CSV table of C-alpha atoms in Angstrom, one decimal:
chain,number,residue,atom,x,y,z
A,1,ASP,CA,-4.4,-14.7,7.8
A,2,ILE,CA,-0.7,-13.8,7.8
A,3,GLN,CA,0.2,-11.2,10.4
A,4,MET,CA,3.2,-8.9,10.0
A,5,THR,CA,5.0,-7.5,13.1
A,6,GLN,CA,7.5,-4.7,12.7
A,7,SER,CA,10.1,-3.6,15.2
A,8,PRO,CA,10.8,-1.1,16.6
A,9,SER,CA,7.7,1.0,16.3
A,10,VAL,CA,9.8,4.2,16.6
A,11,LEU,CA,13.5,4.5,15.8
A,12,SER,CA,15.6,7.6,16.4
A,13,ALA,CA,18.9,7.9,14.6
A,14,SER,CA,21.5,10.4,13.4
A,15,VAL,CA,22.4,11.5,9.9
A,16,GLY,CA,25.0,9.0,8.6
A,17,ASP,CA,23.9,6.2,10.9
A,18,ARG,CA,23.3,2.7,9.6
A,19,VAL,CA,19.7,1.9,10.3
A,20,THR,CA,18.0,-1.5,10.5
A,21,LEU,CA,14.2,-2.1,10.5
A,22,ASN,CA,12.8,-5.5,11.2
A,23,CYS,CA,9.7,-7.3,10.0
A,24,LYS,CA,8.5,-10.7,11.1
A,25,ALA,CA,5.7,-12.7,9.4
A,26,SER,CA,3.5,-15.2,11.3
A,27,GLN,CA,4.4,-17.9,8.8
A,28,ASN,CA,6.8,-18.4,5.9
A,29,ILE,CA,6.1,-15.9,3.1
A,30,ASN,CA,8.7,-17.2,0.7
A,31,LYS,CA,10.5,-13.9,0.3
A,32,TYR,CA,7.3,-12.2,-1.1
A,33,LEU,CA,8.1,-9.2,1.1
A,34,ASN,CA,8.1,-5.5,0.0
A,35,TRP,CA,9.1,-2.4,1.9
A,36,TYR,CA,7.3,1.0,1.5
A,37,GLN,CA,8.2,4.5,2.6
A,38,GLN,CA,5.5,6.9,3.5
A,39,LYS,CA,6.3,10.5,4.2
A,40,LEU,CA,3.8,12.7,6.0
A,41,GLY,CA,0.8,13.6,3.8
A,42,GLU,CA,2.0,11.4,0.9
A,43,ALA,CA,1.1,8.0,-0.5
A,44,PRO,CA,3.4,5.1,0.2
A,45,LYS,CA,6.3,4.6,-2.1
A,46,LEU,CA,7.7,1.2,-3.1
A,47,LEU,CA,11.4,0.8,-2.1
A,48,ILE,CA,12.1,-2.9,-2.2
A,49,TYR,CA,10.2,-5.8,-3.7
A,50,ASN,CA,10.6,-9.5,-3.2
A,51,THR,CA,12.9,-9.0,-0.2
A,52,ASN,CA,16.0,-7.6,-1.9
A,53,ASN,CA,15.1,-6.0,-5.3
A,54,LEU,CA,15.5,-2.2,-5.4
A,55,GLN,CA,12.7,-0.4,-7.1
A,56,THR,CA,13.8,1.8,-10.0
A,57,GLY,CA,14.9,5.2,-8.9
A,58,ILE,CA,15.4,4.3,-5.2
A,59,PRO,CA,18.9,5.2,-3.8
A,60,SER,CA,21.3,2.4,-3.3
A,61,ARG,CA,21.6,3.1,0.4
A,62,PHE,CA,18.4,1.2,0.8
A,63,SER,CA,18.7,-2.6,0.8
A,64,GLY,CA,16.6,-5.6,2.0
A,65,SER,CA,17.3,-9.1,3.2
A,66,GLY,CA,15.7,-12.0,4.8
A,67,SER,CA,13.9,-15.3,4.3
A,68,GLY,CA,11.2,-17.5,5.8
A,69,THR,CA,9.5,-15.3,8.4
A,70,ASP,CA,12.2,-12.7,9.2
A,71,TYR,CA,13.1,-9.7,7.0
A,72,THR,CA,15.2,-6.6,7.3
A,73,LEU,CA,15.4,-3.2,5.6
A,74,THR,CA,18.7,-1.4,6.0
A,75,ILE,CA,19.6,2.2,5.3
A,76,SER,CA,23.4,2.3,5.0
A,77,SER,CA,23.8,6.0,5.8
A,78,LEU,CA,20.7,7.8,7.0
A,79,GLN,CA,19.8,11.0,5.2
A,80,PRO,CA,17.5,13.8,6.4
A,81,GLU,CA,15.0,13.0,3.6
A,82,ASP,CA,14.7,9.4,4.9
A,83,VAL,CA,12.5,10.6,7.8
A,84,ALA,CA,9.3,8.7,7.2
A,85,THR,CA,7.2,5.7,8.3
A,86,TYR,CA,8.3,2.4,6.8
A,87,PHE,CA,5.9,-0.5,6.2
A,88,CYS,CA,6.6,-4.0,5.3
A,89,PHE,CA,4.1,-5.9,3.2
A,90,GLN,CA,3.6,-9.6,2.3
A,91,HIS,CA,2.0,-10.8,-0.9
A,92,ASN,CA,2.6,-14.5,-0.6
A,93,SER,CA,-0.9,-15.2,0.6
A,94,TRP,CA,-3.3,-12.4,-0.1
A,95,TYR,CA,-1.9,-9.0,1.2
A,96,THR,CA,-1.0,-7.8,4.6
A,97,PHE,CA,0.9,-4.7,5.8
A,98,GLY,CA,2.9,-4.3,9.0
A,99,ALA,CA,2.0,-1.6,11.5
A,100,GLY,CA,5.0,0.5,10.5
A,101,THR,CA,8.2,1.8,11.9
A,102,LYS,CA,8.5,5.6,12.3
A,103,LEU,CA,12.0,6.7,11.6
A,104,GLU,CA,13.0,10.0,13.3
A,105,LEU,CA,16.2,12.1,13.4
A,106,LYS,CA,18.0,12.2,16.7
B,1,GLN,CA,5.4,8.1,-16.7
B,2,VAL,CA,2.9,6.0,-14.8
B,3,LYS,CA,0.3,7.9,-12.9
B,4,LEU,CA,-2.8,7.1,-10.9
B,5,LEU,CA,-4.9,10.1,-10.4
B,6,GLN,CA,-7.6,9.8,-7.8
B,7,SER,CA,-10.8,11.8,-7.3
B,8,GLY,CA,-11.1,14.5,-4.6
B,9,ALA,CA,-12.0,14.4,-1.0
B,10,ALA,CA,-15.5,13.4,0.1
B,11,LEU,CA,-17.7,14.4,3.0
B,12,VAL,CA,-20.6,12.0,3.4
B,13,LYS,CA,-23.3,11.2,5.9
B,14,PRO,CA,-23.6,8.0,7.8
B,15,GLY,CA,-25.6,5.4,5.9
B,16,ASP,CA,-24.7,7.0,2.5
B,17,SER,CA,-22.4,5.6,-0.2
B,18,VAL,CA,-19.4,7.1,-1.8
B,19,LYS,CA,-17.8,6.3,-5.2
B,20,MET,CA,-14.2,7.3,-5.9
B,21,SER,CA,-12.1,7.0,-9.0
B,22,CYS,CA,-8.6,6.2,-10.0
B,23,LYS,CA,-7.5,7.2,-13.5
B,24,ALA,CA,-4.5,5.5,-14.9
B,25,SER,CA,-2.0,6.9,-17.4
B,26,GLY,CA,1.4,6.1,-18.8
B,27,TYR,CA,0.9,2.4,-19.3
B,28,THR,CA,-1.6,0.0,-20.8
B,29,PHE,CA,-4.5,0.0,-18.3
B,30,THR,CA,-5.6,-3.6,-19.0
B,31,ASP,CA,-2.1,-5.0,-18.4
B,32,TYR,CA,-2.1,-4.8,-14.6
B,33,ILE,CA,-4.5,-5.3,-11.7
B,34,ILE,CA,-5.6,-2.3,-9.6
B,35,HIS,CA,-5.7,-2.7,-5.8
B,36,TRP,CA,-7.6,-0.5,-3.3
B,37,VAL,CA,-6.1,0.1,0.2
B,38,LYS,CA,-7.6,1.8,3.3
B,39,GLN,CA,-5.5,3.8,5.7
B,40,SER,CA,-7.3,4.9,8.9
B,41,HIS,CA,-6.0,8.1,10.6
B,42,GLY,CA,-2.6,7.4,12.1
B,43,LYS,CA,-2.8,3.7,11.4
B,44,SER,CA,-1.5,1.1,9.1
B,45,LEU,CA,-2.8,0.0,5.7
B,46,GLU,CA,-5.5,-2.6,4.9
B,47,TRP,CA,-6.0,-4.3,1.6
B,48,ILE,CA,-9.6,-4.0,0.4
B,49,GLY,CA,-9.5,-5.8,-2.9
B,50,TYR,CA,-8.4,-5.8,-6.5
B,51,ILE,CA,-9.8,-5.8,-9.9
B,52,ASN,CA,-8.4,-7.1,-13.2
B,53,PRO,CA,-9.2,-4.3,-15.7
B,54,TYR,CA,-8.9,-6.8,-18.6
B,55,SER,CA,-11.5,-9.3,-17.4
B,56,GLY,CA,-13.3,-7.3,-14.7
B,57,GLY,CA,-12.6,-10.1,-12.3
B,58,THR,CA,-12.4,-9.1,-8.6
B,59,ASN,CA,-11.1,-10.4,-5.3
B,60,TYR,CA,-12.0,-8.9,-2.0
B,61,ASN,CA,-10.7,-9.0,1.6
B,62,GLU,CA,-13.4,-10.8,3.5
B,63,LYS,CA,-13.6,-7.8,5.9
B,64,PHE,CA,-14.7,-5.5,3.0
B,65,LYS,CA,-16.8,-7.9,0.9
B,66,SER,CA,-20.1,-6.5,1.8
B,67,LYS,CA,-18.8,-2.9,1.9
B,68,ALA,CA,-16.8,-2.4,-1.3
B,69,THR,CA,-17.6,-2.8,-5.0
B,70,LEU,CA,-14.9,-2.5,-7.6
B,71,THR,CA,-15.5,-1.7,-11.2
B,72,VAL,CA,-13.5,-0.3,-14.2
B,73,ASP,CA,-14.2,1.6,-17.3
B,74,LYS,CA,-11.7,0.5,-19.9
B,75,SER,CA,-12.6,3.2,-22.3
B,76,SER,CA,-11.3,5.9,-19.9
B,77,SER,CA,-8.6,3.8,-18.1
B,78,THR,CA,-10.4,4.4,-14.8
B,79,ALA,CA,-11.0,2.2,-11.9
B,80,TYR,CA,-13.8,2.8,-9.4
B,81,MET,CA,-14.5,1.8,-5.8
B,82,GLU,CA,-17.9,2.3,-4.3
B,83,PHE,CA,-18.1,2.1,-0.5
B,84,SER,CA,-21.6,1.6,0.9
B,85,ARG,CA,-23.5,2.0,4.2
B,86,LEU,CA,-20.8,4.3,5.6
B,87,THR,CA,-20.1,4.7,9.3
B,88,SER,CA,-17.6,6.7,11.2
B,89,GLU,CA,-15.3,3.7,11.0
B,90,ASP,CA,-15.0,4.2,7.3
B,91,SER,CA,-13.5,7.7,7.6
B,92,ALA,CA,-10.0,7.2,6.2
B,93,ILE,CA,-7.8,7.8,3.2
B,94,TYR,CA,-8.3,5.3,0.4
B,95,TYR,CA,-5.6,4.6,-2.1
B,96,CYS,CA,-5.5,2.8,-5.4
B,97,ALA,CA,-2.3,1.0,-6.4
B,98,ARG,CA,-1.0,-1.0,-9.4
B,99,ARG,CA,0.1,-4.5,-9.8
B,100,ARG,CA,0.9,-7.3,-7.4
B,101,HIS,CA,3.9,-5.2,-6.1
B,102,PHE,CA,1.7,-2.1,-5.5
B,103,ASP,CA,4.5,-0.3,-7.4
B,104,TYR,CA,2.6,2.9,-8.1
B,105,TRP,CA,0.0,4.5,-5.9
B,106,GLY,CA,-2.6,7.2,-6.4
B,107,GLN,CA,-2.4,10.3,-4.2
B,108,GLY,CA,-5.3,9.1,-2.0
B,109,VAL,CA,-8.9,10.1,-1.3
B,110,MET,CA,-9.8,11.4,2.1
B,111,VAL,CA,-13.3,10.3,3.0
B,112,THR,CA,-15.0,11.8,6.1
B,113,VAL,CA,-18.2,10.3,7.4
B,114,SER,CA,-20.1,12.8,9.5
B,115,SER,CA,-23.6,14.0,10.0
């Protein structure tokens, strides 16, 4: 099974900051990597699919990059509404989620 | 617009089964697979399995193979998951989600297993 490791587990940042969240797969996942945002009490929402494709309706301050085993989600200018937990997810070989990064406001 | 509407919360006794639903609207139900995902309290997400509404074909995470049964009713565009022999470890929120990308999710069903 492919394991997904996210870092950091908790991130505190200020409004306007550039924020980077990391995700590492236990083996090459061929860019089949998605990012989801989950706010408290809500279902996860797809932000980015296949590493760097922005889902319809998602603000352009979100972007993704990576290849092989290492992937990144970047928020170019943090907004208060971005407070949430972010999960990475691989769908190269079956389906596995990371443990999440909780993003807080400083 | 695409919507997945799930059934309400359930309180069940240990050893019982629970069947939950996921009603799709806003697209052709048989065009995309439906996944089911478990989120234990305060924890991450686990893929349970998926069903192809067109063929009825299924694939399960080995961990849930003896626990979950996925079915669909094409006439009502509804997917179902039955979870059997429940224990406290099965207390969680269960989501349905669409397509390989998991692009749309239901609102979740909270299942509480307690005597």
